[in-house]
Short mmCIF file of C-alpha atoms in Angstrom, two decimals:
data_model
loop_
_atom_site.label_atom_id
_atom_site.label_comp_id
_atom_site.label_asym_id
_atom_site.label_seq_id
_atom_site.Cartn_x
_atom_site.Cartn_y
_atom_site.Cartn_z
CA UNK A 817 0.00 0.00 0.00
CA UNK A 818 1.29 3.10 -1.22
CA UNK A 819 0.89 5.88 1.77
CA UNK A 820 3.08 9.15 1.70
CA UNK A 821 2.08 11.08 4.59
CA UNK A 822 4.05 12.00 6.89
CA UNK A 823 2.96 13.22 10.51
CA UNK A 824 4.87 16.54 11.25
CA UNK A 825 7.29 18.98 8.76
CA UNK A 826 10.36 18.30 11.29
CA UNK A 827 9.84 14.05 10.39
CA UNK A 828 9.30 15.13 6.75
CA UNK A 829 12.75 17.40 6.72
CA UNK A 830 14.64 15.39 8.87
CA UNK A 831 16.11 13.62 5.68
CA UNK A 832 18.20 17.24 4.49
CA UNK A 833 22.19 16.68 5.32
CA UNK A 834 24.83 18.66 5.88
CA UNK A 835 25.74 20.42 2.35
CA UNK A 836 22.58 18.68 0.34
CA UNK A 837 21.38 21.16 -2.45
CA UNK A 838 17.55 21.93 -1.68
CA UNK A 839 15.05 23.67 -3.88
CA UNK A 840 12.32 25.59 -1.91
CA UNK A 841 9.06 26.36 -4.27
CA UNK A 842 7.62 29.88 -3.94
CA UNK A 843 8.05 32.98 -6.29
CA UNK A 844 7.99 35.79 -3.21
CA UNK A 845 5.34 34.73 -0.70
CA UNK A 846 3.53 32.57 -2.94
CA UNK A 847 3.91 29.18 -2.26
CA UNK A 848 6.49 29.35 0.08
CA UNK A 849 6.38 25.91 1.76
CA UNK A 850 7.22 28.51 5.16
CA UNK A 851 6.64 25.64 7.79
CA UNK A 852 8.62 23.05 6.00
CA UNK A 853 11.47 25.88 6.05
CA UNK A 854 10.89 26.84 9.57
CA UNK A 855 11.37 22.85 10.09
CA UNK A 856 14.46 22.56 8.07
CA UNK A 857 15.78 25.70 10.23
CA UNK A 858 14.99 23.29 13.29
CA UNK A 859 16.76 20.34 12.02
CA UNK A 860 20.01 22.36 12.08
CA UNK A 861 21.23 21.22 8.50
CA UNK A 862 24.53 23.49 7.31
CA UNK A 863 26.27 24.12 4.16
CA UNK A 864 23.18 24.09 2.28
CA UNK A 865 22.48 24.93 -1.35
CA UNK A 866 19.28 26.84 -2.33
CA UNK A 867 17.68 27.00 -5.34
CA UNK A 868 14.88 29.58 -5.02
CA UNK A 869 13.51 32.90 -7.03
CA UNK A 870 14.08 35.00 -4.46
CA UNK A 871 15.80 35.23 -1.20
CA UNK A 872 12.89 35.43 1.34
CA UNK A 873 11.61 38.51 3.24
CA UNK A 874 12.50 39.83 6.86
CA UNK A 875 13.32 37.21 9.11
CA UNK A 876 11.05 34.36 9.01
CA UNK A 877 10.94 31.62 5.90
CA UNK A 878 13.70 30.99 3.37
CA UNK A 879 15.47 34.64 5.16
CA UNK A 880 15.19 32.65 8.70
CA UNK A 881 16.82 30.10 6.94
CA UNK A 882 19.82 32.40 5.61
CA UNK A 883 20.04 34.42 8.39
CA UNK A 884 20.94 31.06 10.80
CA UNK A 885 24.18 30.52 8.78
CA UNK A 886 22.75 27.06 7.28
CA UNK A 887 22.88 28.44 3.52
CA UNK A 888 26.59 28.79 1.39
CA UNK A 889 24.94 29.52 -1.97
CA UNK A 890 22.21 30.84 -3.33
CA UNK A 891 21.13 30.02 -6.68
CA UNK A 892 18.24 32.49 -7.76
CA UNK A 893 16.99 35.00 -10.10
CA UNK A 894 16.24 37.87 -8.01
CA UNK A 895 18.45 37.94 -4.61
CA UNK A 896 16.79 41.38 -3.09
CA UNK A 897 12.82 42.33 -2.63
CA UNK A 898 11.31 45.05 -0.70
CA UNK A 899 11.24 43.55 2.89
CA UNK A 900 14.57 41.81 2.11
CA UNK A 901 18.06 42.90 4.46
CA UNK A 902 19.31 39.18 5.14
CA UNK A 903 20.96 38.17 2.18
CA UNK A 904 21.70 41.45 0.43
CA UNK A 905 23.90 42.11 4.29
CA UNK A 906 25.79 38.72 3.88
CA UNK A 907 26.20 39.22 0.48
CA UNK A 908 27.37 42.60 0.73
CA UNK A 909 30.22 41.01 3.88
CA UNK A 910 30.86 38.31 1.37
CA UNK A 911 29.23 35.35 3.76
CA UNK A 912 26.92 34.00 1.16
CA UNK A 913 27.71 32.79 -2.24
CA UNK A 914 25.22 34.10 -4.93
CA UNK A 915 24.59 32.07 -8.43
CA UNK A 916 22.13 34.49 -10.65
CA UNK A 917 20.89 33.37 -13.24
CA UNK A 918 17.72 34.39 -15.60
CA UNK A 919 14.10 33.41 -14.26
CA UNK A 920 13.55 31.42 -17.43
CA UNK A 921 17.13 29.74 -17.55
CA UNK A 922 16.79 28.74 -14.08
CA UNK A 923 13.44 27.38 -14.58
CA UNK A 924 14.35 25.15 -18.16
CA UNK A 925 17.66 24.00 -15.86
CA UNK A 926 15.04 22.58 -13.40
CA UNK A 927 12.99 21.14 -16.07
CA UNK A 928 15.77 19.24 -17.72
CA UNK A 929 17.43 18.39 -14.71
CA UNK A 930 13.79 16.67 -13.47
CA UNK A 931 13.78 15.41 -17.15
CA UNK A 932 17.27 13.89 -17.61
CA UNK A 933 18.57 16.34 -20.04
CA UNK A 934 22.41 17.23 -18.92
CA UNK A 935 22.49 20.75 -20.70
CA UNK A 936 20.89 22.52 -23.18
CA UNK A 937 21.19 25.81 -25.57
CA UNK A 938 19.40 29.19 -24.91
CA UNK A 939 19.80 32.59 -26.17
CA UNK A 940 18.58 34.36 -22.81
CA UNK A 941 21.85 36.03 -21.98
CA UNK A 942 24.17 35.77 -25.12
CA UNK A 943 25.92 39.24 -25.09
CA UNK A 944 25.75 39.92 -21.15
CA UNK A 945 27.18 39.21 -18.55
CA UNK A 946 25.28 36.43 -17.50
CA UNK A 947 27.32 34.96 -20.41
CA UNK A 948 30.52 34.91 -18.95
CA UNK A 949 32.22 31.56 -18.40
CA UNK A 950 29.43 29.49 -20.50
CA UNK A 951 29.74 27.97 -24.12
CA UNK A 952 28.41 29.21 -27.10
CA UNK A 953 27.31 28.05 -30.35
CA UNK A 954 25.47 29.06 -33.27
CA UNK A 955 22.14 27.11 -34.67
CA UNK A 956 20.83 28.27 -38.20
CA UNK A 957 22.31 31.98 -37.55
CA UNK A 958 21.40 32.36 -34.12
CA UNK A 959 23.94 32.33 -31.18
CA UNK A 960 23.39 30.38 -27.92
CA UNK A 961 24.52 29.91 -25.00
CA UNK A 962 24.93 26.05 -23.00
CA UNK A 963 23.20 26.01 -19.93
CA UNK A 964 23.41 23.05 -17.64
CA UNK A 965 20.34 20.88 -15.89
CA UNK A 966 19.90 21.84 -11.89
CA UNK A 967 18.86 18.79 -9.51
CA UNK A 968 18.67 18.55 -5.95
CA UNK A 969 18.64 16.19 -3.35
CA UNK A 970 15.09 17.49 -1.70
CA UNK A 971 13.08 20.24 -2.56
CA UNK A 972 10.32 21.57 -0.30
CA UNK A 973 7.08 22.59 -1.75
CA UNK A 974 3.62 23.67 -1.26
CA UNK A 975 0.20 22.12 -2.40
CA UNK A 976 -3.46 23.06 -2.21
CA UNK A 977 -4.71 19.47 -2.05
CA UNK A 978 -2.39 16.89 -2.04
CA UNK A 979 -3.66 12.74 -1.58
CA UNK A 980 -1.73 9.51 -0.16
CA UNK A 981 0.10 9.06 -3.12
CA UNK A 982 1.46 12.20 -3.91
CA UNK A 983 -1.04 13.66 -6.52
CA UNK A 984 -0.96 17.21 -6.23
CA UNK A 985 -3.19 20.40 -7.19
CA UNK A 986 -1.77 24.23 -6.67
CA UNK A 987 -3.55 27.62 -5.44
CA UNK A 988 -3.19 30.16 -8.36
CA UNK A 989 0.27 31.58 -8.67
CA UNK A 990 1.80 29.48 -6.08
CA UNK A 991 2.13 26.75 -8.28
CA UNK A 992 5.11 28.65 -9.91
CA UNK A 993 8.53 26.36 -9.37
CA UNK A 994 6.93 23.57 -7.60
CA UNK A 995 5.91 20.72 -10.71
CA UNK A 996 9.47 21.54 -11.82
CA UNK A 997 11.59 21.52 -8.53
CA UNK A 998 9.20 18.34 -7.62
CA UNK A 999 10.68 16.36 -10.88
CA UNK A 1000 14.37 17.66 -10.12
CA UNK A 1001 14.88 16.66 -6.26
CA UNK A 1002 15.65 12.70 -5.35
CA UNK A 1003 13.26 13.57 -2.36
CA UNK A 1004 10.39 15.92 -2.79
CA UNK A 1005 8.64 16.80 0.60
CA UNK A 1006 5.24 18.69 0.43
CA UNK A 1007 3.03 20.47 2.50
CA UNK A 1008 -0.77 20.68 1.37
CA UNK A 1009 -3.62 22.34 3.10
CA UNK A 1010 -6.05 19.58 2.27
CA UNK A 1011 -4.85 15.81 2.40
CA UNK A 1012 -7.22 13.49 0.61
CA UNK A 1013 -7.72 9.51 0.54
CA UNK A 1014 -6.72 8.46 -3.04
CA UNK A 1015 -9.45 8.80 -5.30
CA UNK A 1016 -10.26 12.25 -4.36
CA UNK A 1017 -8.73 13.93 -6.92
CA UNK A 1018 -9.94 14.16 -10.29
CA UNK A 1019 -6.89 12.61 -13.00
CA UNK A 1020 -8.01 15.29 -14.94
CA UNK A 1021 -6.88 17.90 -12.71
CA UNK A 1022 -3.79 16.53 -11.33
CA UNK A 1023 -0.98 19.07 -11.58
CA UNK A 1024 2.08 17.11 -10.33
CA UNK A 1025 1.73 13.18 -10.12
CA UNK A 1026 2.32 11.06 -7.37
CA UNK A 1027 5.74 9.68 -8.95
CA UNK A 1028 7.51 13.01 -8.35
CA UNK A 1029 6.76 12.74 -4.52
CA UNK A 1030 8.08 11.10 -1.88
CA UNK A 1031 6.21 12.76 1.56
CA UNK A 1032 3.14 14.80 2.22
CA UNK A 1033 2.61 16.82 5.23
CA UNK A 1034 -0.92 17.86 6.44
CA UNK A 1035 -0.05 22.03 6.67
CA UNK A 1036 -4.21 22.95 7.28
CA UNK A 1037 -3.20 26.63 8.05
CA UNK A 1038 -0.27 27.79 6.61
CA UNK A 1039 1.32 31.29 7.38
CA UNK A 1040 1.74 33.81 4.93
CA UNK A 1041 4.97 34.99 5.26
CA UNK A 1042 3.54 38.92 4.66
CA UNK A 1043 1.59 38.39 7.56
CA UNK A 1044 4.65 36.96 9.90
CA UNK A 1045 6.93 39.89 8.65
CA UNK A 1046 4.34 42.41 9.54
CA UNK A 1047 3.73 40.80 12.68
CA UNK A 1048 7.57 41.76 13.80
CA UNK A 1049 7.84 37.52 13.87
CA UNK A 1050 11.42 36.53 14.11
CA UNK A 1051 12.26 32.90 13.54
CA UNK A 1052 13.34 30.91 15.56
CA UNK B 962 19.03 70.11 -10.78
CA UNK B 963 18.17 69.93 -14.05
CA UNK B 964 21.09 70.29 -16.45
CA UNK B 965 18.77 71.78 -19.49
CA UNK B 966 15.19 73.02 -19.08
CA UNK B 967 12.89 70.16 -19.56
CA UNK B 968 10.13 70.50 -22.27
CA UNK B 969 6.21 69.56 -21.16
CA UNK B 970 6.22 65.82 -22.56
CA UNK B 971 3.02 63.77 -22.04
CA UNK B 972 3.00 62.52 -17.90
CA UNK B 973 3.11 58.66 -17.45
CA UNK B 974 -0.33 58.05 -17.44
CA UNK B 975 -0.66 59.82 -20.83
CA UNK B 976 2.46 57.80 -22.28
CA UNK B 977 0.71 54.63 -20.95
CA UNK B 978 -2.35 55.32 -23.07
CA UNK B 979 -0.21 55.95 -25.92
CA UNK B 980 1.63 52.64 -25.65
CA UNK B 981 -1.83 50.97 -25.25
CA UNK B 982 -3.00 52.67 -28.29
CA UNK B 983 -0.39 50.76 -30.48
CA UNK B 984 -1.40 47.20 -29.11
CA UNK B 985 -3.67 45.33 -31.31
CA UNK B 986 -6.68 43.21 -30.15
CA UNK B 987 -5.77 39.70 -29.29
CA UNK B 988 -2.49 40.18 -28.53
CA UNK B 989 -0.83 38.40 -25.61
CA UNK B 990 1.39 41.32 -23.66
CA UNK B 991 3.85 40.95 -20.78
CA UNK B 992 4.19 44.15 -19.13
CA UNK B 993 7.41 44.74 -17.12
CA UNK B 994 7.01 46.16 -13.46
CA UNK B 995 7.23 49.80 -12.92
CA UNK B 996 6.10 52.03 -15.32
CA UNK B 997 5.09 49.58 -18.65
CA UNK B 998 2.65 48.24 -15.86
CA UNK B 999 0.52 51.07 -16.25
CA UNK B 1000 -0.88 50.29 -19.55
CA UNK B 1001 -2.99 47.63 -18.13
CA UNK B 1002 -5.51 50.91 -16.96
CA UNK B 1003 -5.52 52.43 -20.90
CA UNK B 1004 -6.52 49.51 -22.97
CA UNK B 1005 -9.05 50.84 -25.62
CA UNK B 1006 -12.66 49.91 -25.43
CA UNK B 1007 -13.21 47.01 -27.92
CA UNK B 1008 -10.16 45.71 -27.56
CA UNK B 1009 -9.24 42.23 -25.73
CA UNK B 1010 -5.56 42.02 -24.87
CA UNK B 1011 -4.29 38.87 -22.79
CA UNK B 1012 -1.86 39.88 -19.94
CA UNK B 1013 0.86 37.01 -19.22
CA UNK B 1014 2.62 37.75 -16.04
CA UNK B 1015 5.82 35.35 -15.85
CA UNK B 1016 4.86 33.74 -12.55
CA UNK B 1017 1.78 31.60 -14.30
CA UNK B 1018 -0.95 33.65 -14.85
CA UNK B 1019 -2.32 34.50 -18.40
CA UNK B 1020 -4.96 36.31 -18.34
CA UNK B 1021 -4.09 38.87 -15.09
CA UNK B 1022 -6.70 41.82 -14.40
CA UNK B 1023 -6.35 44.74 -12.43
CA UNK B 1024 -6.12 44.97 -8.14
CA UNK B 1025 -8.28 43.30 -6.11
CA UNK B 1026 -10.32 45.51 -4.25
CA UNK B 1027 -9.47 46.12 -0.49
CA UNK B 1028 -9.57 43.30 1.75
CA UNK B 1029 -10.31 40.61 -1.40
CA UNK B 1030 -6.95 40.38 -2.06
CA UNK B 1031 -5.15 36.43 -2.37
CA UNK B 1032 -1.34 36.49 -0.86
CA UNK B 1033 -1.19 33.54 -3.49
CA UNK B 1034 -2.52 35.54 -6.65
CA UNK B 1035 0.05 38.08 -7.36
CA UNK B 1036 1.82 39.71 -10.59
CA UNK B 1037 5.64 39.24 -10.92
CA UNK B 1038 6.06 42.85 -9.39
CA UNK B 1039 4.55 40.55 -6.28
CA UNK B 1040 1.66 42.98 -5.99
CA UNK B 1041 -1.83 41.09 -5.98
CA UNK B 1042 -3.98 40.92 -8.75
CA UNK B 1043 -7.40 39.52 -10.07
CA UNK B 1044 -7.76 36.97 -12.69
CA UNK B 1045 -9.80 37.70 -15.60
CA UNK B 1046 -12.60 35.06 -17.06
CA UNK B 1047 -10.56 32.77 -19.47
CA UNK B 1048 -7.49 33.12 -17.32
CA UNK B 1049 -5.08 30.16 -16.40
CA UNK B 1050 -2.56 29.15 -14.41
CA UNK B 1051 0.53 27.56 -15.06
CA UNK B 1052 4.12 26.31 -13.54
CA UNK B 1053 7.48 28.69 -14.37
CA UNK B 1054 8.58 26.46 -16.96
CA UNK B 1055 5.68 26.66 -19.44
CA UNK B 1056 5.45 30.25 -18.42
CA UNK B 1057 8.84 30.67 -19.68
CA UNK B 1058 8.06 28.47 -22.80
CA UNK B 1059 5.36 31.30 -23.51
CA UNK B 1060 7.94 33.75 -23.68
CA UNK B 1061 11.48 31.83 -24.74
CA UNK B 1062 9.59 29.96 -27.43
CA UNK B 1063 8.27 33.01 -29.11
CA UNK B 1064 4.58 32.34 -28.31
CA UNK B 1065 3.81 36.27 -26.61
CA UNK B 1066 3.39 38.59 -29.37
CA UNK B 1067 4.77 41.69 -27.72
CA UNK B 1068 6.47 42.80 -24.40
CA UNK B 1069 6.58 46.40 -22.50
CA UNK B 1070 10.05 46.80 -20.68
CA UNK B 1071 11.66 50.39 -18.68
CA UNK B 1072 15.00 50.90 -19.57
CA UNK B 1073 18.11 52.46 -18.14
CA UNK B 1074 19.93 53.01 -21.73
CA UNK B 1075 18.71 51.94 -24.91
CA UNK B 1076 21.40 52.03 -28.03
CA UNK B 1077 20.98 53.07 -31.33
CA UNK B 1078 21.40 49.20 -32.69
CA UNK B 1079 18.79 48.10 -30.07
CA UNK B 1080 20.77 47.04 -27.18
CA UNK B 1081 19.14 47.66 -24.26
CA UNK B 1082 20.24 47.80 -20.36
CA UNK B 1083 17.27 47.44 -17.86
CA UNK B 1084 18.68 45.04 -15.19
CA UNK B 1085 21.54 46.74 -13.34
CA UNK B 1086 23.27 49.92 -12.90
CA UNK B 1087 26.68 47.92 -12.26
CA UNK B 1088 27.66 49.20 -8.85
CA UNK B 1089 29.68 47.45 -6.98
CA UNK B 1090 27.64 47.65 -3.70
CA UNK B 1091 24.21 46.92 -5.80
CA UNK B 1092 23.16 43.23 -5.25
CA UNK B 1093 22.63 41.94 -9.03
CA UNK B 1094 19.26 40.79 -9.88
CA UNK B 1095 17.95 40.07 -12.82
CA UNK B 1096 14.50 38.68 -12.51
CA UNK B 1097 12.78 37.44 -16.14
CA UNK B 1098 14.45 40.30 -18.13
CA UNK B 1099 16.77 38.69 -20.12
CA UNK B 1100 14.23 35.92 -21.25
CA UNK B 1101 11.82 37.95 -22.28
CA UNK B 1102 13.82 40.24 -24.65
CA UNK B 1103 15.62 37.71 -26.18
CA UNK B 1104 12.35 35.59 -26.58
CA UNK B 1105 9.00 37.69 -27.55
CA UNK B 1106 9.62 39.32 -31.55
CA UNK B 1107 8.66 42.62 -30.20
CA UNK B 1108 10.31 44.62 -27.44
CA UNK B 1109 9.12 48.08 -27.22
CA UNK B 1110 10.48 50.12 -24.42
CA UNK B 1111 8.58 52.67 -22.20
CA UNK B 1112 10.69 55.25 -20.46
CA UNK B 1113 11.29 59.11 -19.55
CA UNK B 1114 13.07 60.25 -22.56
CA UNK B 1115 15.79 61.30 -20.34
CA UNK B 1116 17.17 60.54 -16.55
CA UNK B 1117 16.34 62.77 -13.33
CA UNK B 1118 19.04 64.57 -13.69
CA UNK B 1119 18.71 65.03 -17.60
CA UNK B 1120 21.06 63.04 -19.55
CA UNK B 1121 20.08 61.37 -22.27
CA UNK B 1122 18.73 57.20 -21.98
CA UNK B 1123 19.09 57.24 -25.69
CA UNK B 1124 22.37 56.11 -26.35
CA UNK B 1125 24.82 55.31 -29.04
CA UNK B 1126 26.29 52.40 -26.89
CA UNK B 1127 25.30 51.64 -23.40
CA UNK B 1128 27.36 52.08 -20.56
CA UNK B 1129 25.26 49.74 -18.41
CA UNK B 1130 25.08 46.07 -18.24
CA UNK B 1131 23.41 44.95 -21.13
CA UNK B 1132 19.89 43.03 -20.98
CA UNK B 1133 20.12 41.90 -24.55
CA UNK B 1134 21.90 42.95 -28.22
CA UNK B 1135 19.98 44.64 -30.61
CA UNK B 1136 16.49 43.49 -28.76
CA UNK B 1137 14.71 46.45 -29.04
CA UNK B 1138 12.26 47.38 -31.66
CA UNK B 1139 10.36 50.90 -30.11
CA UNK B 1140 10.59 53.47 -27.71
CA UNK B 1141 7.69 55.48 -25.94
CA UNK B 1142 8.40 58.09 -24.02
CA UNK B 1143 7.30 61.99 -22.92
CA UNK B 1144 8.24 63.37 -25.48
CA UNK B 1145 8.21 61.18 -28.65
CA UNK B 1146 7.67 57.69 -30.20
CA UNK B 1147 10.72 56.33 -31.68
CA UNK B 1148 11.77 53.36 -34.27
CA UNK B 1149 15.03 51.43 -33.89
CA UNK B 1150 15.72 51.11 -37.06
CA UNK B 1151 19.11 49.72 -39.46
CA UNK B 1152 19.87 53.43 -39.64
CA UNK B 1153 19.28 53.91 -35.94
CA UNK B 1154 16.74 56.14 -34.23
CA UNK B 1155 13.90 57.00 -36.47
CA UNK B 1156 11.20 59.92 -34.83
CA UNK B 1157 7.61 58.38 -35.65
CA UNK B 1158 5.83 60.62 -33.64
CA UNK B 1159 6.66 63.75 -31.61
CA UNK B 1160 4.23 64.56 -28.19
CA UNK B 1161 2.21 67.45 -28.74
CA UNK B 1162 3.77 70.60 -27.80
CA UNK B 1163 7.32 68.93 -28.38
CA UNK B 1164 9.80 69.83 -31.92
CA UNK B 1165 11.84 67.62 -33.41
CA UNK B 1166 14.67 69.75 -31.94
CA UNK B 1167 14.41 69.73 -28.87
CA UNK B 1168 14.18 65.44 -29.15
CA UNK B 1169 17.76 65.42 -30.82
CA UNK B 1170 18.99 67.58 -28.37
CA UNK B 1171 18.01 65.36 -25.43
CA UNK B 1172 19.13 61.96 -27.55
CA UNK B 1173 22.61 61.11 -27.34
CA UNK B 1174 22.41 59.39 -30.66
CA UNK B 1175 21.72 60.66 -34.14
CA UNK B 1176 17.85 60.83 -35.15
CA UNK B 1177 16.44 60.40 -38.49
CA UNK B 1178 13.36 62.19 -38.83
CA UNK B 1179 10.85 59.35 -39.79
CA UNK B 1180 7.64 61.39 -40.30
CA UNK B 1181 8.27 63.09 -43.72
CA UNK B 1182 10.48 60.13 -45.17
CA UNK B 1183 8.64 58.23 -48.03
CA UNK B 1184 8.88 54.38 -48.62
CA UNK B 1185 10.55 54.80 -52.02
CA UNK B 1186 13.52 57.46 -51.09
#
């Protein structure tokens, strides 16, 4: 029998190591998986890789995360955002490495990575210097750049509805990075509002399949990590 | 602080209308975040444009109203927004296939320097203390067919954005195909800048002056000449 839920986020995260590469979903706020972060703060993991849009917002979430030394590198697309002082300050002291890289290259590098592809060619950057250090080649008159696939070993992501087997459905524009990141990580650990028995969900509708997950946590409530900054919230 | 008197151009809401003047029904339209945003509020009656916004919406209306707002329906400026009838939703990597793969017909970018061969530098002003960011900039310019740009003609302090050759970090090579701003509409063209369209109130003189590039008068030129 095929069951994937997992009691608590600190039993679902407990699986992150010591320099593992993790991809949190969420593109600011929205679907930020914040209590599976809070958890992976808890579990006390260092020398972590993140792969994430942003860099979080005051000091709760993915910036809680930063700001207790247990991220090297970011890998992202957009390091700063209005509420943002923890990684542009470690950044700035040169405590925090910083990979940028273009929305939509770091999105296809998930996608092939979850897909098996090693690298691919894109123009997005030829000519800047996002270029710099990468190989280029020219298809019918058009120059490219060769972008490698990203994996990780977890990534942490939010659902709407998620059932035993790992079927998933999104709210709106939190679905963002999560069907990718979910296909790129060896362990994909999700938090869903609503956990169903299997059957509930409509194949239809079914955003991400169960395949591309390994644990689902029952999150009924979750924060909004607007709300937490605003409340002065500092975790831990 | 103004190193030359500044002419009357149109204000932002009026270049906004302009911009949404020159945007056909059924196209699909990102708009960058800041200024291009605006033309959302100045789409003509009749016309039904599709607004993509790169974090998986197509389809994106205008602000909720107060107190309906969804923390997990929000535009890529990561303001909240309302999703129109026929709108969907969508993970980053189809979003970005919309754009990369040449499926949006048009995209609305600010700029920091545009050149004369259509270069254009939007993303950072290269200071050292500055944390780089670049967000979905470079996709979308070197994806969607047409980039126009929409922009005060010239900085706060009044030099030129108009450019032979940037100085900033470039976004993308020869990307850009128009340019709105206060006080004309102008073509990037083989020969370089070509005027289309001066504001009202505005001469063609006092455009050149405040480009740093030469300008070809495109109004009275004929197809055959």
């Amino acid at each position: 029998m095929i069951d994937k839920r997992v009691a608590s986020p600190f039993e679902a995260v407990r699986t992150v190591r010591d320099c593992d590469t993790v991809m949190i979903g969420g593109f600011g706020e929205a679907g930020s998986p914040i209590e599976l972060i809070h958890a992976l703060v808890d579990t006390g993991a260092r020398g972590l890789t993140v792969v994430n849009n942003n860099t979080g917002s005051g000091e709760v979430g993915l910036a809680a995360l930063i700001k207790n030394g247990q991220v090297d590198k970011m890998i992202c697309s957009y390091p700063r955002s209005a509420n943002s002082t923890v990684f542009p300050d470690l950044y700035r002291a040169g405590k925090i490495k910083l990979e940028l890289v273009p929305q939509g290259t770091l999105a296809e590098r998930i996608r092939a990575g979850g897909a098996g592809i090693a690298a691919f060619y894109t123009p997005t950057a030829v000519g800047t210097d996002l270029e710099v250090g990468k190989e280029r080649r020219d298809f019918n008159g058009r120059t490219y750049v060769l972008e490698q696939g990203l994996t990780a070993d977890v990534a942490l992501i939010k659902a709407r509805i998620a059932d035993w087997h790992g079927n998933l459905i999104y709210n709106k524009t939190a679905r963002n990075f999560a069907p990718i990141m979910a296909t790129a990580a060896k362990t994909t650990v999700v938090q869903a509002e609503i956990v169903a028995s299997p059957g509930a969900l409509d194949p239809e509708c079914v955003v991400t399949p169960g395949i591309f997950v390994n644990s689902v946590v029952p999150v009924a409530t979750p924060a909004h990590e607007s709300a937490l900054v605003e409340s002065g919230m500092i975790y831990p | 602080m103004t190193n030359k008197e500044s002419p009357i151009g149109l204000s932002r809401n009026q270049m906004a209308e302009r911009a949404a003047r020159d945007i056909p029904d059924g196209a699909y339209v990102n708009l960058g975040i800041g200024m291009p945003e605006m033309i959302a509020q100045h789409i003509p009656r009749g016309r039904e444009i599709i607004l993509h916004t790169e974090n998986g919406l197509l389809g994106m209306g205008p602000s909720p109203e107060p107190g309906k707002g969804d923390s997990e329906l929000i535009n890529a400026g990561k303001r909240q927004v309302t999703a129109l009838a026929g709108a969907s939703y969508f993970n980053h990597a189809d979003s970005f296939a919309m754009i990369r793969g040449g499926h949006l017909d048009l995209c609305v970018l600010g700029a920091l320097e545009v050149a004369s061969n259509g270069d254009l530098a939007n993303w950072s002003t290269g200071d050292e203390d500055a944390i780089p960011a670049v967000g979905g900039a470079m996709d979308l310019v070197s994806g969607i067919r047409a980039v126009y740009v929409m922009t005060s003609h010239c900085t706060r302090s009044g030099e030129p954005k108009l450019v032979e050759s940037c100085t900033y970090p470039l976004t993308g090579i020869g990307v850009v195909n128009r340019i709105y701003t206060d006080l004309a509409i102008i073509e990037v063209t083989d020969e370089g800048f070509k005027l289309v369209e001066l504001s009202p109130g505005i001469s063609f003189d006092a455009v050149v002056e405040r480009t740093a590039a030469p300008l070809v008068d495109g109004r009275t030129e004929t197809e055959d000449e």
